[in-house]
Amino acid sequence: MSNGKKMEKIDLLVTGVGGQGVVLASDIIGETALAAGFDVKKTDTLGMAQRGGSVVSHVRLAPKVWSPLIKDGSVDLILAFEKLEAARWSHFLRPGGITITNNYEQPPLSVSLGQEVYPTDDVIAAALRRQTDQVYFVDGTGRVKELGNVRTLNIFMLGCFSVFSPLEAATWRESITRRMPENIREINLTAFEMGRKEIESVRIGKS
Amino acid sequence: MMKKTLQILSGNEALALGAYHSGVQVAAAYPGTPSTEILENLARFKDIYAEWSTNEKVAMEVAMGAAYTGARAMASMKHVGLNVASDPFMAASYTGIIGGLVIVCADDPQIHSSQNEQDNRHYARMAKIPMLEPTDSQDGYDLMGYAFDISEEFDTPVLLRTTTRISHSKSVVDVSRKRVVKNPQPAFHFNQQKYVMLPVYALPRHALMEKRILKLAEYSETFPLNQITWGKRDLGIVTSGVAYQYAREVFPEASFLKLGMSWPLPEKMIKEFTAGVERLIVIEELDPFLEQNIKSMGIEVTGKEFIPLVGELNTQIVTDSSSGAGLLPESEKILDPASGLPRRPPLLCPGCPHTGIYFVLNSLGQRSKLLESKDNGPQEPKLIITGDIGCYTLGALPPLGVLDTTACMGAGIGQALGMERAGVKSKVVAIIGDSTFMHSGITGLVDAVYNQGHITILILDNRTTAMTGHQEHPGTGISAQGEETFAVDIESLVRGIGVNDVKVVNAFDLKALRNGVKDSLDRPEVSVIIVRGSCAMLIRKRANPRKVDIEKCTQCNYCLGLGCPAIQSVDGQVFIEPTLCAGDICTICEQLCPQKAISA
Ligand SMILES: Cc1ncc(C[n+]2csc(CCOP(=O)(O)OP(=O)(O)O)c2C)c(N)n1
């Protein structure tokens, strides 16, 4: 799996903060996997609607999927749009799993009010490293700001994930094209390519 | 063989499409998580009639009326919505229908977005009507077809019960059916014995219901989605709904009885299954509904001895509880969640029109003191604030801490009157949203006026049903299908009820809000303030985000008391995140800053 080779199943957690586009990203993953012939289930846990709270989507691809929710300790890959949210779900990871985290901090209100503290990078990395050394950080928010549209973050992160998935890049591009309205289609396809490049260079940098 | 048309659909999308293909002609609903998207999806089809009703009771009555004319009709709602609709629901069971009548209720185990996690399967038993339960989106699509047919064949409403995990999970569905409308020209036929529930006609209908449920029990023995899958015979599992998926995954080798129709139960089939296995268990969410009913057939079965009663299940919980009961080997140790991480609860949005009035109530009612000393024994709030359900319920949490009660939709006004009449010394204010006011606040207000209460009622009119994702309601003037319609004017309505003191105040004007509340509290009568300002999520304009002038800011942190997600503090210095700030439409923080350090 770590080489981006085909695999039989992926159990994936996509996580972030309400408003970051987690649900759309996980929808596109599901649709792409269906197009590639997988059985797919996905489910979002939003708490009380989406009001800036923590969001997590479970996405499962396999020849046959039963439960829509993934069992603790058996997630193959965590795709996190925000650092604290990566740490929050780290216990779901299986030994040797992969984490891709947007190196971006959005302090919860309790942190702003001084009642709680935001974890340091070391604390976050340590939480993720409990199960694996495949811990990747990408500067997604920075890159999409350069691109000129922060709303493409979710598709940038999809690009990062796509490199580890058993699905062809062309299949990904087709579903992004299908899902995105015309006026933002091109910029999202660019964000997708940027994500692919970014994770490749981060990975090479590591090994 | 028909060609497969595979789509990935949520449970709610599949239910809507299933109903459409089954020829539903009239669909009515009141929004409520996790059921809302059923009507939203149906409303897109212009060849049916779909409405947002004022509340679930009305939705049920609209669907019932349509079904009396031979049209296929549906009402959908969340689990607690069926409490509101329970009166016509029971009546529909008595009268029966002509066209198929399907009632979809979506339960919320785990209370993801509700006020309780009641198990609505009991309603089917109480009303003596059949109940269907999907285990995934495909089942949802297929069961919808059966539901309408069963309804017509047995002259009964059918309850289709889903849960959050089914409604909001996506899975692959073959949607190859085509829409067929059985009765394109509905007509009502005179039949008082059937439709007029005077005692003389109702008693015979009850007798018919008892016969009906026996016939349905017979039918359930051959119902295609009641399925036995034989595996190893040492363990047999009876299950329904999403619990089936968890159980299949945790026990890949066991034998299964999956109940797509979970009321009435197929007794012969259950007995056959029981005879074929060494040990019988039930895996179900919430109450021991199947378990107790199977026990009452004289069958030995366990379930809730080890499967939790509280919260939703998942494969981890089923695994752990089954190992506890000796059905599985000791489960592997799993990691604990990383400790000490800050929580991220949902919040009122930047630019939310509820924030300003809540800030005013927080300071007038000295709510922060209450929050700080909540462990110091009984405290009487200076201002009692009875609440209701909507986005504004989030204001109960710190830093605003504004609500004293939240029970169910519409309860706040009656509670306020009750407290006042009980003789509390504090002033009492009730808070209610515009959609909730239409839903069930009006009757409470009538009561308060009629009984001469001395309470203040704040109607937070953000022009939408925000909490559930911005549905229209009778006050917005737009129908569920996007057409312009009559808008019920809240101000005239309130005046028409007989309230003399009615103020309409801009939700983003702190001074006016403060003066308005103070004035109302002093009045010896029912006083209503309509706090008006559009939900920020409906306004795209985001001009001129506010900034903090660091020179002028004394770090008093007063602005943090708003709980606005755009106002953040890093290393003690407050700043406003420009991508989050709503800018000109709000300016609440600018108005309250004592140093005048916030501006565009
Ligand atoms: C009986 C019942 N039906 C539906 C719901 C779901 N629900 C919760 S709040 C709400 C309405 C919120 O609208 P409004 O009162 O206008 O407040 P807003 O969220 O816009 O602030 C709904 C439909 C419920 N909790 N109970």
PDB file of N, CA, C and O and ligand atoms in Angstrom, chain B residues 30-33 56 78 80-81 84 115 354 389-392 409 433-436 439 462 464-468, ligand 1:
ATOM      1  N   TYR B  30     -42.156  17.995   8.040  1.00  0.00           N
ATOM      2  CA  TYR B  30     -41.531  19.119   8.727  1.00  0.00           C
ATOM      3  C   TYR B  30     -40.070  18.708   8.904  1.00  0.00           C
ATOM      4  O   TYR B  30     -39.793  17.542   9.209  1.00  0.00           O
ATOM      5  N   PRO B  31     -39.116  19.645   8.687  1.00  0.00           N
ATOM      6  CA  PRO B  31     -37.709  19.254   8.759  1.00  0.00           C
ATOM      7  C   PRO B  31     -37.312  18.725  10.131  1.00  0.00           C
ATOM      8  O   PRO B  31     -37.901  19.104  11.145  1.00  0.00           O
ATOM      9  N   GLY B  32     -36.326  17.883  10.157  1.00  0.00           N
ATOM     10  CA  GLY B  32     -35.804  17.355  11.418  1.00  0.00           C
ATOM     11  C   GLY B  32     -34.706  16.353  11.099  1.00  0.00           C
ATOM     12  O   GLY B  32     -34.939  15.405  10.357  1.00  0.00           O
ATOM     13  N   THR B  33     -33.539  16.593  11.659  1.00  0.00           N
ATOM     14  CA  THR B  33     -32.416  15.689  11.440  1.00  0.00           C
ATOM     15  C   THR B  33     -32.725  14.365  12.122  1.00  0.00           C
ATOM     16  O   THR B  33     -33.177  14.390  13.260  1.00  0.00           O
ATOM     17  N   GLU B  56     -45.298  18.425  12.223  1.00  0.00           N
ATOM     18  CA  GLU B  56     -45.459  17.028  11.817  1.00  0.00           C
ATOM     19  C   GLU B  56     -46.904  16.570  11.874  1.00  0.00           C
ATOM     20  O   GLU B  56     -47.335  15.704  11.100  1.00  0.00           O
ATOM     21  N   LYS B  78     -38.611  13.370  11.848  1.00  0.00           N
ATOM     22  CA  LYS B  78     -37.669  12.733  12.760  1.00  0.00           C
ATOM     23  C   LYS B  78     -38.446  12.022  13.857  1.00  0.00           C
ATOM     24  O   LYS B  78     -39.665  12.220  13.988  1.00  0.00           O
ATOM     25  N   VAL B  80     -38.841  12.384  17.105  1.00  0.00           N
ATOM     26  CA  VAL B  80     -39.698  13.166  18.009  1.00  0.00           C
ATOM     27  C   VAL B  80     -40.844  13.836  17.262  1.00  0.00           C
ATOM     28  O   VAL B  80     -41.850  14.224  17.857  1.00  0.00           O
ATOM     29  N   GLY B  81     -40.696  13.961  15.951  1.00  0.00           N
ATOM     30  CA  GLY B  81     -41.797  14.469  15.137  1.00  0.00           C
ATOM     31  C   GLY B  81     -43.013  13.568  15.227  1.00  0.00           C
ATOM     32  O   GLY B  81     -44.154  14.029  15.184  1.00  0.00           O
ATOM     33  N   VAL B  84     -45.260  14.490  17.995  1.00  0.00           N
ATOM     34  CA  VAL B  84     -46.149  15.605  17.647  1.00  0.00           C
ATOM     35  C   VAL B  84     -47.300  15.100  16.782  1.00  0.00           C
ATOM     36  O   VAL B  84     -48.434  15.538  16.913  1.00  0.00           O
ATOM     37  N   GLN B 115     -33.092  15.861  20.941  1.00  0.00           N
ATOM     38  CA  GLN B 115     -33.173  16.041  22.388  1.00  0.00           C
ATOM     39  C   GLN B 115     -33.348  14.721  23.123  1.00  0.00           C
ATOM     40  O   GLN B 115     -33.344  14.693  24.334  1.00  0.00           O
ATOM     41  N   HIS B 354     -28.426  35.559  16.127  1.00  0.00           N
ATOM     42  CA  HIS B 354     -28.775  35.204  17.509  1.00  0.00           C
ATOM     43  C   HIS B 354     -27.738  35.728  18.509  1.00  0.00           C
ATOM     44  O   HIS B 354     -28.008  35.811  19.697  1.00  0.00           O
ATOM     45  N   ILE B 389     -35.911  24.903  20.674  1.00  0.00           N
ATOM     46  CA  ILE B 389     -34.964  24.135  19.879  1.00  0.00           C
ATOM     47  C   ILE B 389     -34.709  24.792  18.539  1.00  0.00           C
ATOM     48  O   ILE B 389     -35.624  25.162  17.836  1.00  0.00           O
ATOM     49  N   GLY B 390     -33.414  24.931  18.232  1.00  0.00           N
ATOM     50  CA  GLY B 390     -32.987  25.534  16.981  1.00  0.00           C
ATOM     51  C   GLY B 390     -31.515  25.870  17.129  1.00  0.00           C
ATOM     52  O   GLY B 390     -30.891  25.503  18.134  1.00  0.00           O
ATOM     53  N   CYS B 391     -30.960  26.597  16.166  1.00  0.00           N
ATOM     54  CA  CYS B 391     -29.558  27.002  16.305  1.00  0.00           C
ATOM     55  C   CYS B 391     -29.337  27.733  17.627  1.00  0.00           C
ATOM     56  O   CYS B 391     -28.296  27.610  18.258  1.00  0.00           O
ATOM     57  N   TYR B 392     -30.325  28.506  18.013  1.00  0.00           N
ATOM     58  CA  TYR B 392     -30.181  29.324  19.225  1.00  0.00           C
ATOM     59  C   TYR B 392     -30.002  28.478  20.479  1.00  0.00           C
ATOM     60  O   TYR B 392     -29.596  28.998  21.512  1.00  0.00           O
ATOM     61  N   MET B 409     -39.775  21.080  20.990  1.00  0.00           N
ATOM     62  CA  MET B 409     -40.156  22.269  20.223  1.00  0.00           C
ATOM     63  C   MET B 409     -41.423  22.905  20.774  1.00  0.00           C
ATOM     64  O   MET B 409     -42.422  22.236  21.012  1.00  0.00           O
ATOM     65  N   GLY B 433     -37.442  30.344  18.045  1.00  0.00           N
ATOM     66  CA  GLY B 433     -37.105  30.700  16.663  1.00  0.00           C
ATOM     67  C   GLY B 433     -38.353  30.871  15.812  1.00  0.00           C
ATOM     68  O   GLY B 433     -39.449  30.469  16.203  1.00  0.00           O
ATOM     69  N   ASP B 434     -38.197  31.451  14.640  1.00  0.00           N
ATOM     70  CA  ASP B 434     -39.366  31.717  13.794  1.00  0.00           C
ATOM     71  C   ASP B 434     -40.024  30.415  13.319  1.00  0.00           C
ATOM     72  O   ASP B 434     -41.250  30.272  13.362  1.00  0.00           O
ATOM     73  N   SER B 435     -39.217  29.449  12.901  1.00  0.00           N
ATOM     74  CA  SER B 435     -39.802  28.198  12.425  1.00  0.00           C
ATOM     75  C   SER B 435     -40.471  27.460  13.587  1.00  0.00           C
ATOM     76  O   SER B 435     -41.567  26.910  13.439  1.00  0.00           O
ATOM     77  N   THR B 436     -39.824  27.484  14.737  1.00  0.00           N
ATOM     78  CA  THR B 436     -40.381  26.805  15.906  1.00  0.00           C
ATOM     79  C   THR B 436     -41.659  27.503  16.378  1.00  0.00           C
ATOM     80  O   THR B 436     -42.611  26.861  16.829  1.00  0.00           O
ATOM     81  N   HIS B 439     -44.273  26.238  14.238  1.00  0.00           N
ATOM     82  CA  HIS B 439     -44.460  24.808  14.512  1.00  0.00           C
ATOM     83  C   HIS B 439     -45.348  24.577  15.722  1.00  0.00           C
ATOM     84  O   HIS B 439     -46.323  23.834  15.668  1.00  0.00           O
ATOM     85  N   ASN B 462     -34.926  34.673  12.025  1.00  0.00           N
ATOM     86  CA  ASN B 462     -33.808  34.709  11.063  1.00  0.00           C
ATOM     87  C   ASN B 462     -34.260  34.306   9.670  1.00  0.00           C
ATOM     88  O   ASN B 462     -33.466  33.983   8.815  1.00  0.00           O
ATOM     89  N   THR B 464     -35.647  31.717   8.391  1.00  0.00           N
ATOM     90  CA  THR B 464     -35.404  30.373   7.869  1.00  0.00           C
ATOM     91  C   THR B 464     -35.435  29.360   9.009  1.00  0.00           C
ATOM     92  O   THR B 464     -35.436  29.722  10.183  1.00  0.00           O
ATOM     93  N   THR B 465     -35.444  28.095   8.638  1.00  0.00           N
ATOM     94  CA  THR B 465     -35.264  27.008   9.593  1.00  0.00           C
ATOM     95  C   THR B 465     -33.785  26.632   9.509  1.00  0.00           C
ATOM     96  O   THR B 465     -33.394  25.786   8.716  1.00  0.00           O
ATOM     97  N   ALA B 466     -32.970  27.291  10.304  1.00  0.00           N
ATOM     98  CA  ALA B 466     -31.515  27.206  10.089  1.00  0.00           C
ATOM     99  C   ALA B 466     -30.923  25.877  10.551  1.00  0.00           C
ATOM    100  O   ALA B 466     -30.160  25.238   9.834  1.00  0.00           O
ATOM    101  N   MET B 467     -31.291  25.475  11.749  1.00  0.00           N
ATOM    102  CA  MET B 467     -30.668  24.306  12.376  1.00  0.00           C
ATOM    103  C   MET B 467     -30.630  23.084  11.467  1.00  0.00           C
ATOM    104  O   MET B 467     -29.658  22.348  11.419  1.00  0.00           O
ATOM    105  N   THR B 468     -31.705  22.873  10.738  1.00  0.00           N
ATOM    106  CA  THR B 468     -31.813  21.658   9.935  1.00  0.00           C
ATOM    107  C   THR B 468     -31.341  21.879   8.496  1.00  0.00           C
ATOM    108  O   THR B 468     -31.532  21.003   7.648  1.00  0.00           O
TER     109      THR B 468
HETATM  110  C1  LIG C   1     -40.785  17.788  16.891  1.00  0.00           C
HETATM  111  C2  LIG C   1     -39.505  18.211  16.291  1.00  0.00           C
HETATM  112  N1  LIG C   1     -39.445  18.422  14.974  1.00  0.00           N
HETATM  113  C3  LIG C   1     -38.285  18.811  14.402  1.00  0.00           C
HETATM  114  C4  LIG C   1     -37.165  18.993  15.144  1.00  0.00           C
HETATM  115  C5  LIG C   1     -35.873  19.381  14.472  1.00  0.00           C
HETATM  116  N2  LIG C   1     -35.603  20.799  14.640  1.00  0.00           N
HETATM  117  C6  LIG C   1     -34.849  21.210  15.640  1.00  0.00           C
HETATM  118  S1  LIG C   1     -34.818  22.859  15.701  1.00  0.00           S
HETATM  119  C7  LIG C   1     -35.771  23.051  14.376  1.00  0.00           C
HETATM  120  C8  LIG C   1     -36.204  24.373  13.833  1.00  0.00           C
HETATM  121  C9  LIG C   1     -35.253  25.443  13.966  1.00  0.00           C
HETATM  122  O1  LIG C   1     -35.728  26.573  13.314  1.00  0.00           O
HETATM  123  P1  LIG C   1     -35.939  27.944  14.060  1.00  0.00           P
HETATM  124  O2  LIG C   1     -36.834  27.781  15.207  1.00  0.00           O
HETATM  125  O3  LIG C   1     -36.349  28.930  13.035  1.00  0.00           O
HETATM  126  O4  LIG C   1     -34.485  28.282  14.630  1.00  0.00           O
HETATM  127  P2  LIG C   1     -33.103  28.488  13.862  1.00  0.00           P
HETATM  128  O5  LIG C   1     -32.419  27.158  13.812  1.00  0.00           O
HETATM  129  O6  LIG C   1     -33.401  29.042  12.515  1.00  0.00           O
HETATM  130  O7  LIG C   1     -32.327  29.411  14.706  1.00  0.00           O
HETATM  131  C10 LIG C   1     -36.100  21.828  13.896  1.00  0.00           C
HETATM  132  C11 LIG C   1     -36.883  21.660  12.695  1.00  0.00           C
HETATM  133  C12 LIG C   1     -37.272  18.755  16.537  1.00  0.00           C
HETATM  134  N3  LIG C   1     -36.232  18.878  17.359  1.00  0.00           N
HETATM  135  N4  LIG C   1     -38.432  18.373  17.076  1.00  0.00           N
END
